[in-house]
Short mmCIF file of C-alpha atoms and ligand atoms in Angstrom, two decimals:
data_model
loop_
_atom_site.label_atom_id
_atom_site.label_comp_id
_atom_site.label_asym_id
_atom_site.label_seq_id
_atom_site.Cartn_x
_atom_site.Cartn_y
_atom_site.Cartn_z
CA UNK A 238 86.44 -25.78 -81.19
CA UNK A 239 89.33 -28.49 -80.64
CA UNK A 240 92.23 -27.12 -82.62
CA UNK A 241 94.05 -26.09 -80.26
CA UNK A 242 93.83 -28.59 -77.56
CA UNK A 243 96.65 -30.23 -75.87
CA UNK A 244 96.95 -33.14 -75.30
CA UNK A 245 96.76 -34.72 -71.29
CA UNK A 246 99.18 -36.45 -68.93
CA UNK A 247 97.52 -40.02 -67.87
CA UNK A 248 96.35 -40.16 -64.54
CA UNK A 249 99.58 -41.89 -62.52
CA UNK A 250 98.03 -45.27 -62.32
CA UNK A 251 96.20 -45.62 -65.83
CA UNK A 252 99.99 -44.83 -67.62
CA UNK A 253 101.74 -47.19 -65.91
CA UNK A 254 98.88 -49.45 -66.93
CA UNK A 255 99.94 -48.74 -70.49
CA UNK A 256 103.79 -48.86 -69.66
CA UNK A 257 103.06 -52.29 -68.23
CA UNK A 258 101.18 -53.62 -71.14
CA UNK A 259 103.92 -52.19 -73.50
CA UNK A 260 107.10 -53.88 -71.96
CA UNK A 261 107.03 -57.43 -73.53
CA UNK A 262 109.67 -58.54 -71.12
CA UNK A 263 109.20 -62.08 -69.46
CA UNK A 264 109.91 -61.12 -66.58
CA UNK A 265 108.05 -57.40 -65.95
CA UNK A 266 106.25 -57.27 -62.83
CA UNK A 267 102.98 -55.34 -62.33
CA UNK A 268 103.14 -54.13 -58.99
CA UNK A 269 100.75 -50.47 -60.38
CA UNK A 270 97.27 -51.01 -60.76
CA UNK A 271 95.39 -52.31 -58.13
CA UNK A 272 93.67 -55.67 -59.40
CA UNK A 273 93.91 -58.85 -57.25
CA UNK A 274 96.42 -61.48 -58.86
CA UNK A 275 96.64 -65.07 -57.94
CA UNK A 276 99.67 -67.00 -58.15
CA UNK A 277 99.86 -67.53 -62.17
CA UNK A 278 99.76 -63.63 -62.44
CA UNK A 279 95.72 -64.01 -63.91
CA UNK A 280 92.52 -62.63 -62.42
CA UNK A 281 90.16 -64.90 -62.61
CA UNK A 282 86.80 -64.20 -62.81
CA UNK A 283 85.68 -66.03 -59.03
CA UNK A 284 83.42 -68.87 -58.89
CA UNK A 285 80.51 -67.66 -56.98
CA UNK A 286 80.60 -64.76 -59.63
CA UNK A 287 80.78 -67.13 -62.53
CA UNK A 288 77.54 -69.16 -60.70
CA UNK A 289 75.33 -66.26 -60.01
CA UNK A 290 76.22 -65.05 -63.94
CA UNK A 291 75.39 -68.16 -65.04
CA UNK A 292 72.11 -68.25 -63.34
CA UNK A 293 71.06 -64.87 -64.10
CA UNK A 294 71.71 -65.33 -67.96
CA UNK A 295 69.40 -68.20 -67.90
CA UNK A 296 66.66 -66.41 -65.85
CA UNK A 297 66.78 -62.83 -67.11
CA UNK A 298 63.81 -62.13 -69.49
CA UNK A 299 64.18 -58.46 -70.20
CA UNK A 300 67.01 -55.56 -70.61
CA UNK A 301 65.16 -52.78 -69.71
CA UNK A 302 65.81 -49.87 -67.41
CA UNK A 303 66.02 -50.99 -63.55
CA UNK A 304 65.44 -47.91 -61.89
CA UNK A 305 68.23 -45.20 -61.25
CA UNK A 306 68.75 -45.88 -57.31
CA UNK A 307 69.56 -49.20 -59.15
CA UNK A 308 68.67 -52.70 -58.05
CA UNK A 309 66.92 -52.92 -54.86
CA UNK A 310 67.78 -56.12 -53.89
CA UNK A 311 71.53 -55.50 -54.55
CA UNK A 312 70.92 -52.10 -52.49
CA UNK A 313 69.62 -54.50 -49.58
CA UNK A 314 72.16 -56.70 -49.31
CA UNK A 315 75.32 -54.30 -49.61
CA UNK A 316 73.76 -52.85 -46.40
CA UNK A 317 73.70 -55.65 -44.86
CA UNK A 318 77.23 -56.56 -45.62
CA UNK A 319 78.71 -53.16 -45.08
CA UNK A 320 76.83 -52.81 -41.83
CA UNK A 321 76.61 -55.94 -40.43
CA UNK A 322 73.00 -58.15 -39.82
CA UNK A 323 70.53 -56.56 -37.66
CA UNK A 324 72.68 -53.00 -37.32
CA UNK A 325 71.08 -50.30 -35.67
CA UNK A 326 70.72 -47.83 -38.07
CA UNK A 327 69.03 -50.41 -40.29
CA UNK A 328 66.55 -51.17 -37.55
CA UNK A 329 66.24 -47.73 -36.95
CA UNK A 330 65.59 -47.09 -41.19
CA UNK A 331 68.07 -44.48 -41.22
CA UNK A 332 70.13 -46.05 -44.41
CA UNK A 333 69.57 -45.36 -47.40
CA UNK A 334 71.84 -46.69 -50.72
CA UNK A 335 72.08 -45.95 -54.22
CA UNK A 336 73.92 -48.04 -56.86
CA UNK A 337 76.54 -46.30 -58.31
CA UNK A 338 78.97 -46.64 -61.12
CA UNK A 339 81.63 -48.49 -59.42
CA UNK A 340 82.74 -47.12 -55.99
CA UNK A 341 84.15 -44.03 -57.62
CA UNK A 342 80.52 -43.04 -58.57
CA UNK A 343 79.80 -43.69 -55.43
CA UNK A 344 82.43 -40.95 -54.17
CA UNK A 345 81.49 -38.71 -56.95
CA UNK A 346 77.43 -39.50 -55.82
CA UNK A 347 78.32 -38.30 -52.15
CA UNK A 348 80.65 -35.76 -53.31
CA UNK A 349 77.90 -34.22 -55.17
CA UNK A 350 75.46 -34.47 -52.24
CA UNK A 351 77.64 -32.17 -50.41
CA UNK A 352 78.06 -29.77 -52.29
CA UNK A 353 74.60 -29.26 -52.80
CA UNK A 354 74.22 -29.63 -49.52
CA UNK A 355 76.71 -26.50 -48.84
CA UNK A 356 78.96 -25.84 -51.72
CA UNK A 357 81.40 -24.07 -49.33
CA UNK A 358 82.35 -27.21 -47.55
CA UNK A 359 86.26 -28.63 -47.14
CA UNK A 360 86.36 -32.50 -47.50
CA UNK A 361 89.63 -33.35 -45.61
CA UNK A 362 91.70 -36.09 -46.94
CA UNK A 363 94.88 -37.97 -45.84
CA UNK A 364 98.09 -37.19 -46.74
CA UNK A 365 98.67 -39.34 -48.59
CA UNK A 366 95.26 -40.32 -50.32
CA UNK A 367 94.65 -41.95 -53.96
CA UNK A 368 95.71 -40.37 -56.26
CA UNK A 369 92.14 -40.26 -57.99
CA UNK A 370 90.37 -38.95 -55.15
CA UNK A 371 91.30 -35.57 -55.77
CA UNK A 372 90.31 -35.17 -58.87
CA UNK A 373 86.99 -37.49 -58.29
CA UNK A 374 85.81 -35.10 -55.60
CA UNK A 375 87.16 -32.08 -56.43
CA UNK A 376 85.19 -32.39 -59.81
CA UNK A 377 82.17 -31.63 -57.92
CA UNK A 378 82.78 -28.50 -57.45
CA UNK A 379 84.27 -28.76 -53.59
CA UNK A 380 87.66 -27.89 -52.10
CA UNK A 381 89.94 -30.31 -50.41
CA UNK A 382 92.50 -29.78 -48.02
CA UNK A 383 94.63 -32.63 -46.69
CA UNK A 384 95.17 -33.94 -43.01
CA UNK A 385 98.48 -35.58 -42.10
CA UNK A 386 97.73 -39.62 -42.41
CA UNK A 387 101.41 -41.89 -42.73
CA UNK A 388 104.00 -41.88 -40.74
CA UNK A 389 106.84 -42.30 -43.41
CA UNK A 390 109.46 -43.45 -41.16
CA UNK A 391 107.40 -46.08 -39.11
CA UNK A 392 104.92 -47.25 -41.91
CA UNK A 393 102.01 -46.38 -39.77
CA UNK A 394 99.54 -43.55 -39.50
CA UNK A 395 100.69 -40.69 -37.24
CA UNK A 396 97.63 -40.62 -35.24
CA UNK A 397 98.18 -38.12 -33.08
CA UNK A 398 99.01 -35.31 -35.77
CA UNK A 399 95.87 -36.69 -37.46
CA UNK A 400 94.03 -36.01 -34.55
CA UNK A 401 95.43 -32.65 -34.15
CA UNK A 402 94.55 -31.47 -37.40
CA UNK A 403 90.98 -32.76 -37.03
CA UNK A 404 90.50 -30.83 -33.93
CA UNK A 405 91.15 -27.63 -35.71
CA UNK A 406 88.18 -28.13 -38.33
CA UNK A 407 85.21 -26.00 -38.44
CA UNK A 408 81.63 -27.83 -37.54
CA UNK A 409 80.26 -29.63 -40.85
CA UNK A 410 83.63 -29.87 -42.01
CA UNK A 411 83.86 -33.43 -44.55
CA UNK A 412 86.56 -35.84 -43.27
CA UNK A 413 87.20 -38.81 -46.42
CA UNK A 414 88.65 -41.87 -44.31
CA UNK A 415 89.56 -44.87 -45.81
CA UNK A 416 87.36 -47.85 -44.12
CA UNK A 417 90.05 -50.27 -44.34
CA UNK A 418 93.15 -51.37 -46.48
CA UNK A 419 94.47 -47.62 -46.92
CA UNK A 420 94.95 -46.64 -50.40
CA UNK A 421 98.06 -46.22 -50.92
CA UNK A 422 99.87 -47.22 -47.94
CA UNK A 423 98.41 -50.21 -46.34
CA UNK A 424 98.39 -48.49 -43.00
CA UNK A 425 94.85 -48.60 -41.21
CA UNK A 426 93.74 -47.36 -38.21
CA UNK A 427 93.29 -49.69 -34.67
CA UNK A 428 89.54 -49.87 -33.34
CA UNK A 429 91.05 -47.94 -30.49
CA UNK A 430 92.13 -45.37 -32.74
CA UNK A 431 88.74 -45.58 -34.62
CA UNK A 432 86.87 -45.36 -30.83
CA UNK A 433 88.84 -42.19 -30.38
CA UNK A 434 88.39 -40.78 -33.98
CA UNK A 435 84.87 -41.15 -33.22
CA UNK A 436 84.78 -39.14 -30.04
CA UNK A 437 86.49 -36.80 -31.95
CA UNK A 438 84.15 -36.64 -34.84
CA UNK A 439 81.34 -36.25 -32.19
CA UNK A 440 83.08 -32.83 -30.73
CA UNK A 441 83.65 -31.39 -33.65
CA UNK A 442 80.51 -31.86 -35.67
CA UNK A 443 82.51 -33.72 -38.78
CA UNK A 444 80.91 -35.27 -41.51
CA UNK A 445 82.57 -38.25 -42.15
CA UNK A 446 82.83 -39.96 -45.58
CA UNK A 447 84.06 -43.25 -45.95
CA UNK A 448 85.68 -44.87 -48.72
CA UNK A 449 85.51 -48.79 -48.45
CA UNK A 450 86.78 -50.63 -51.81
CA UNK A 451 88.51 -53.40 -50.17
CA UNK A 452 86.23 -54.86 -47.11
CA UNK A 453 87.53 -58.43 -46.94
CA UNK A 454 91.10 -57.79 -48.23
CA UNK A 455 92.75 -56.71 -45.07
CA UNK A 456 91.62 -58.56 -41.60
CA UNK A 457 88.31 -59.74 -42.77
CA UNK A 458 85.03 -58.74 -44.20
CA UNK A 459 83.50 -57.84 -40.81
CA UNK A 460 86.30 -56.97 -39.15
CA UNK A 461 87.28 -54.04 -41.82
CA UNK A 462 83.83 -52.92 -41.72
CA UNK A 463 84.81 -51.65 -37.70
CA UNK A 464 84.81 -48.29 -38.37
CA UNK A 465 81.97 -47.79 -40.51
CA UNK A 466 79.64 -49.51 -38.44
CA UNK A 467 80.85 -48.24 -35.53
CA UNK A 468 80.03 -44.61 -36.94
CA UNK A 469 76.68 -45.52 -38.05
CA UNK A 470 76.20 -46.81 -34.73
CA UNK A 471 77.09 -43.55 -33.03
CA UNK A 472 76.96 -40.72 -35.50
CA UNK A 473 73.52 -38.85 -36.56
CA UNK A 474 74.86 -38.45 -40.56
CA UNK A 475 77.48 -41.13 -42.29
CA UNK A 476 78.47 -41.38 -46.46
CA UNK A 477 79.59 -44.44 -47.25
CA UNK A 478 81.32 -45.34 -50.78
CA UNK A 479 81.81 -48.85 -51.26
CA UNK A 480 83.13 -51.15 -54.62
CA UNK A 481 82.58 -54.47 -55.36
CA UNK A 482 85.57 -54.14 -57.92
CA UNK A 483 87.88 -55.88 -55.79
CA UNK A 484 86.22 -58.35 -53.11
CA UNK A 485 84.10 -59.27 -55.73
CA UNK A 486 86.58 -58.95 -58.80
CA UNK A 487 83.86 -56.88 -60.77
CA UNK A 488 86.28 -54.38 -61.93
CA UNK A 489 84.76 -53.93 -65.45
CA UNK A 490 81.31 -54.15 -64.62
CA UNK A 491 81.73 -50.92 -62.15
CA UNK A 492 79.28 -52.07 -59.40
CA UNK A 493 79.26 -50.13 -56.45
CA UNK A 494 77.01 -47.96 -54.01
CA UNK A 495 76.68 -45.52 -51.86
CA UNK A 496 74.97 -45.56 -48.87
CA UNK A 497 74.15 -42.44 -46.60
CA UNK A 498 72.75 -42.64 -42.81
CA UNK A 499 70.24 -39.69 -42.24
CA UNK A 500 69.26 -38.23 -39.08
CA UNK A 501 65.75 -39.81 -39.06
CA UNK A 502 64.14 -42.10 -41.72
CA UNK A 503 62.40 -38.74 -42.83
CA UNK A 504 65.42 -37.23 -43.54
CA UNK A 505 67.03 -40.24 -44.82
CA UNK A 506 63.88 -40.28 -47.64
CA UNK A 507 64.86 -36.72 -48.27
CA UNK A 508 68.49 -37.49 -48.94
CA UNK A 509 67.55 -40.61 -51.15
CA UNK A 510 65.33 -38.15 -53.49
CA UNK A 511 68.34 -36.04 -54.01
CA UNK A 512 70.43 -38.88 -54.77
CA UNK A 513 68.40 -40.31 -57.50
CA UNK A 514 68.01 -36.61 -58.97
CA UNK A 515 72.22 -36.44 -58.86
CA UNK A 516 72.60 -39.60 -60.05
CA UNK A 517 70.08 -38.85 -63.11
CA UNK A 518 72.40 -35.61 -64.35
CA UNK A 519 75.97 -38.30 -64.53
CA UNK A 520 74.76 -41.38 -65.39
CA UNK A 521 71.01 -41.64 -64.95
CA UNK A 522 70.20 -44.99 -64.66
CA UNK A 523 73.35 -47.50 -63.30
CA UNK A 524 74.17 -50.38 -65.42
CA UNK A 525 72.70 -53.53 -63.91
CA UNK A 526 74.95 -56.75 -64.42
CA UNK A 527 77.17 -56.87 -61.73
CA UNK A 528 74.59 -55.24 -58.94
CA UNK A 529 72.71 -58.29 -60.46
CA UNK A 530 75.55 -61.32 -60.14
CA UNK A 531 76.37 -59.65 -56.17
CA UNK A 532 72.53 -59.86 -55.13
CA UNK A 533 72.71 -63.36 -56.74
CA UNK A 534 75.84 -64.22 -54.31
CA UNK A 535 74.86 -62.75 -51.02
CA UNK A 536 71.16 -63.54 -51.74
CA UNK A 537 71.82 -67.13 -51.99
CA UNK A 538 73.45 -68.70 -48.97
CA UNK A 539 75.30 -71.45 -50.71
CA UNK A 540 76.97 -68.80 -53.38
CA UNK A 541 77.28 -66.52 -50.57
CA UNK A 542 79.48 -69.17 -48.49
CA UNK A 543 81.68 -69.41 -51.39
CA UNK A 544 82.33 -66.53 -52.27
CA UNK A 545 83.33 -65.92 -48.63
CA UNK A 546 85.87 -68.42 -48.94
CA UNK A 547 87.15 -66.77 -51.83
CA UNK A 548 87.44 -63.60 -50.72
CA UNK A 549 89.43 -65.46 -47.45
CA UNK A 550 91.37 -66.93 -49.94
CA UNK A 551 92.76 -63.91 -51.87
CA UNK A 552 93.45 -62.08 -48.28
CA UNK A 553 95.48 -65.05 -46.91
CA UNK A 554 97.43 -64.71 -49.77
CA UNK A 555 98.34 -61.33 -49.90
CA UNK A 556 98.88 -61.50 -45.75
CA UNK A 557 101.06 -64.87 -47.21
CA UNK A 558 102.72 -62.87 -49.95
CA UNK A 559 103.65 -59.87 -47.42
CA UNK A 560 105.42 -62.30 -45.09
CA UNK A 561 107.24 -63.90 -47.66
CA UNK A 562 108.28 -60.72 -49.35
CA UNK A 563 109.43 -59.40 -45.73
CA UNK A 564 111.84 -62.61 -45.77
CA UNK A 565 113.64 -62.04 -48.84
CA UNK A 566 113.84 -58.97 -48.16
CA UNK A 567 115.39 -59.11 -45.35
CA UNK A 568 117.93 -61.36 -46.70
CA UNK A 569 118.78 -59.21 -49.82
CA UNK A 570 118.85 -55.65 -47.80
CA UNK A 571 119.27 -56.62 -43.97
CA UNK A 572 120.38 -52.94 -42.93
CA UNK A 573 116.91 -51.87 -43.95
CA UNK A 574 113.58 -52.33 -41.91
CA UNK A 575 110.65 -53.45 -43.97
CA UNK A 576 108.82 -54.98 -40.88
CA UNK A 577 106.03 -52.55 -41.62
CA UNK A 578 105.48 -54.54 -44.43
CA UNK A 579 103.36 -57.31 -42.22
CA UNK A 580 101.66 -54.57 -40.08
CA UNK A 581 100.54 -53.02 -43.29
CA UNK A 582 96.82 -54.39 -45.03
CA UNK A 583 95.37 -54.59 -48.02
CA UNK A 584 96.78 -54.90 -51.56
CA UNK A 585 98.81 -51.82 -51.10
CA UNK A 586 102.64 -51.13 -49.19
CA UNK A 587 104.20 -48.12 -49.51
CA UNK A 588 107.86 -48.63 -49.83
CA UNK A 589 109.24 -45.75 -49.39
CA UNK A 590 111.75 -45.27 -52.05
CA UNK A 591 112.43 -42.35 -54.19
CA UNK A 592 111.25 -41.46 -57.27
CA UNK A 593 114.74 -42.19 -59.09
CA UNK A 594 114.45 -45.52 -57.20
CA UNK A 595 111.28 -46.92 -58.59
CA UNK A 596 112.43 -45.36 -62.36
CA UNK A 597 115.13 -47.56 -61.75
CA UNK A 598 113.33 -50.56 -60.93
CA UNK A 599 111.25 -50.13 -63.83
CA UNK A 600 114.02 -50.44 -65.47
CA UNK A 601 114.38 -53.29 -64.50
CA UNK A 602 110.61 -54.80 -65.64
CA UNK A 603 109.14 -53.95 -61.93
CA UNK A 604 106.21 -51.52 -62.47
CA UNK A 605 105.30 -49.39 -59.91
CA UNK A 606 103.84 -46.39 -58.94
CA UNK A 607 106.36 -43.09 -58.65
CA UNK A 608 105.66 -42.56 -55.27
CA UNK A 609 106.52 -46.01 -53.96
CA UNK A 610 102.93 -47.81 -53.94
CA UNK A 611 103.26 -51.32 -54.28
CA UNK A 612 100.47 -54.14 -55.09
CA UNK A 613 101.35 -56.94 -52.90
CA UNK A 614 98.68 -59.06 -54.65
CA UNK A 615 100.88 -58.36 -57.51
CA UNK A 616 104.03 -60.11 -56.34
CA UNK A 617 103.83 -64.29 -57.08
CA UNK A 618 106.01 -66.70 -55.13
CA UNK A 619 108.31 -67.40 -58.22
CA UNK A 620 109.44 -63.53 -58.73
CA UNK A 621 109.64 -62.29 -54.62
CA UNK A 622 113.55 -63.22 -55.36
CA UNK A 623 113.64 -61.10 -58.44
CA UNK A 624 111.95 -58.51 -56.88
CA UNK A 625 114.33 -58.41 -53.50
CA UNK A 626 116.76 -58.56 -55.47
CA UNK A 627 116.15 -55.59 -58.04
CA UNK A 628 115.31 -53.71 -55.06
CA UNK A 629 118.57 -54.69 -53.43
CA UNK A 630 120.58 -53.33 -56.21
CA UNK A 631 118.59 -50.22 -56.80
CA UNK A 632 119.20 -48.82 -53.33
CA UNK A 633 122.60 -50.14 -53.30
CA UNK A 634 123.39 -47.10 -55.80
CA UNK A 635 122.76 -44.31 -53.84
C1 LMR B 11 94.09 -48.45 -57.76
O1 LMR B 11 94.19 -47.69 -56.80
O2 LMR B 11 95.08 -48.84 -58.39
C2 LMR B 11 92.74 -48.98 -58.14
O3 LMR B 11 91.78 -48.45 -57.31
C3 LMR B 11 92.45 -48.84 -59.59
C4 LMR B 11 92.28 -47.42 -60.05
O4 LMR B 11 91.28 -47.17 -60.74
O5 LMR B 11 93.10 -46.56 -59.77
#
């Protein structure tokens, strides 16, 4: 059967991963996949995390199957924090979430929906997007066809063109926005420009499905929920993929949800049925551990309060770390504008750099993706210099 099989390219992200872990350089910089670093380079496993572990260890009495929306009270509570407190559609019992296998289960989850939903549908993503989206959604079976998203030269998203394109698209068409901290360019939309996405969104009869894996990273954890609870607010059918990989520095426990706003709490029910039955054919029941530690943080008011802190903490210092890295560089490469750099949110900056450019800096033991995506949160105070000044040099040698 396998004889003749040949053997794959990496996804982008997971083979610099390896080409990271390979160089044994002092000095190499990871600046690919995005994980949170602090300031020694580690990623600690965050205190309210290693609390609400702790406490569930000593209180857990059994292993066995939850249930395969996953656990209820975790369900609850990412509601609550992706919609706010006392949110209309919650009042209203349109929401529904499942737990998913990290937020890309949760994409794959809503991806699925749709396309049982309509098969024929065209989810509409931004140019550019992640790189795993496409093959995450696309693996369902649906087509995707990309919108225009960053302005290259400015650093910011070219709203207008965006809007253009999304006036063209058919009724029910799927729109995948990014709730906050764009992945990979760091450029977000304003709550005006959200306000008049919406209105937009409204005309047209778009679905829109939201990918939120950094709420707290870029302006806050209510503020880059904006656009996601303004939608629910407004719109009679929302997906919602969120992660707790980063805010909560899960990665490896893949804890994430999805949560989709129905018409009416009938239809909501209805959804939720064919959810569980999707779910059941990829990975039929979730795995429970870190749905378990995050209902043990936002459950508890004291854990939940410090774990808010922490996730302030690693946001002030990537927006520290982006200020910083805007200084050096403009000392090393003054002719250049990198303002964008402090505009930008998130963990991710595009750079925009060629290909031969970042080859060269990885040369050089800075690891990045090919297409210019940086990790701020990978950057520590003690290599910025390095790092301005590799950069310096490579673009010096055009
Ligand atoms: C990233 O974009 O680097 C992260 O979301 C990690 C991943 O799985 O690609």
């Amino acid at each position: 059967m396998f004889e003749n099989i040949q053997p794959v390219i990496a996804d982008s992200i997971l083979g610099l991963m390896a080409l990271y872990r390979a160089d044994t350089d002092p000095h190499k910089v990871d600046l690919g996949v995005g994980v949170y670093r602090d300031d020694n380079g580690d990623t600690p496993v965050l205190q309210a995390v290693r609390r609400s572990e702790s406490a569930l260890l000593g209180a857990q009495t059994s292993k066995t199957y939850v249930a395969p929306a996953g656990n209820a009270g975790f369900n609850q509570t990412m509601e609550r924090l992706v919609l706010g407190e006392g949110h209309a559609a919650l009042r209203d019992g349109r929401v529904r979430t499942v737990q998913a296998v990290g937020g890309c289960g949760a994409l794959r989850l809503g991806a699925e929906l749709i396309r049982y939903a309509d098969p024929k549908t065209v989810v509409h993503v931004s140019t550019p997007t992640w790189s795993n989206h496409t093959p995450l959604l696309s693996g369902s079976g649906l087509t995707l066809q990309p919108y225009p998203y960053l302005d290259a030269a400015r650093g910011s998203v070219q709203f207008e063109a965006m809007l253009t394109a999304l006036e063209q698209l058919p009724p029910r068409a799927a729109v995948l926005l990014h709730g906050s901290c764009h992945n990979p360019t760091g450029a977000d939309l304003s709550q005006a420009q959200w306000r008049e996405l919406l209105a937009l969104v409204q005309r047209r009869q778009l679905l829109p499905f939201i990918d939120m894996a950094y709420q707290g990273l870029g302006e806050g954890l209510d503020a880059d929920a904006f656009g996601v609870r303004l939608f629910c607010a407004e719109l009679p059918e929302v997906l919602c993929a969120v992660s707790c990989s980063k805010n909560f520095g899960l990665y490896r426990e893949r804890t994430g949800a999805l949560l989709v706003l129905g018409h009416s709490g009938k239809s909501a029910d209805a959804l939720l049925t064919h959810l569980v039955r999707l779910a059941r054919t990829m990975w039929s029941m979730p795995p429970d551990h870190g749905a378990a530690i995050v209902h043990g943080i936002l459950g508890d008011p004291a854990l939940r309060g410090l774990w808010v802190s922490e996730v302030d903490g690693m946001r002030n210092r990537i927006l520290g770390l982006r200020a910083a890295l805007l200084q050096a560089l403009q000392a090393h490469i003054p002719q250049r504008d990198f303002a964008f750099i402090v505009r930008q949110r998130g963990m991710f900056s595009y750079l925009g750099i060629t290909r031969e450019q970042v080859r060269a800096l990885r040369e050089r033991h800075i690891y990045m993706t090919d297409d210019s995506r940086m990790n701020v949160a990978g950057l520590r105070r003690d290599n910025l210099e390095y790092f301005a000044r590799a950069l310096a040099q490579v673009l010096a040698k055009r």
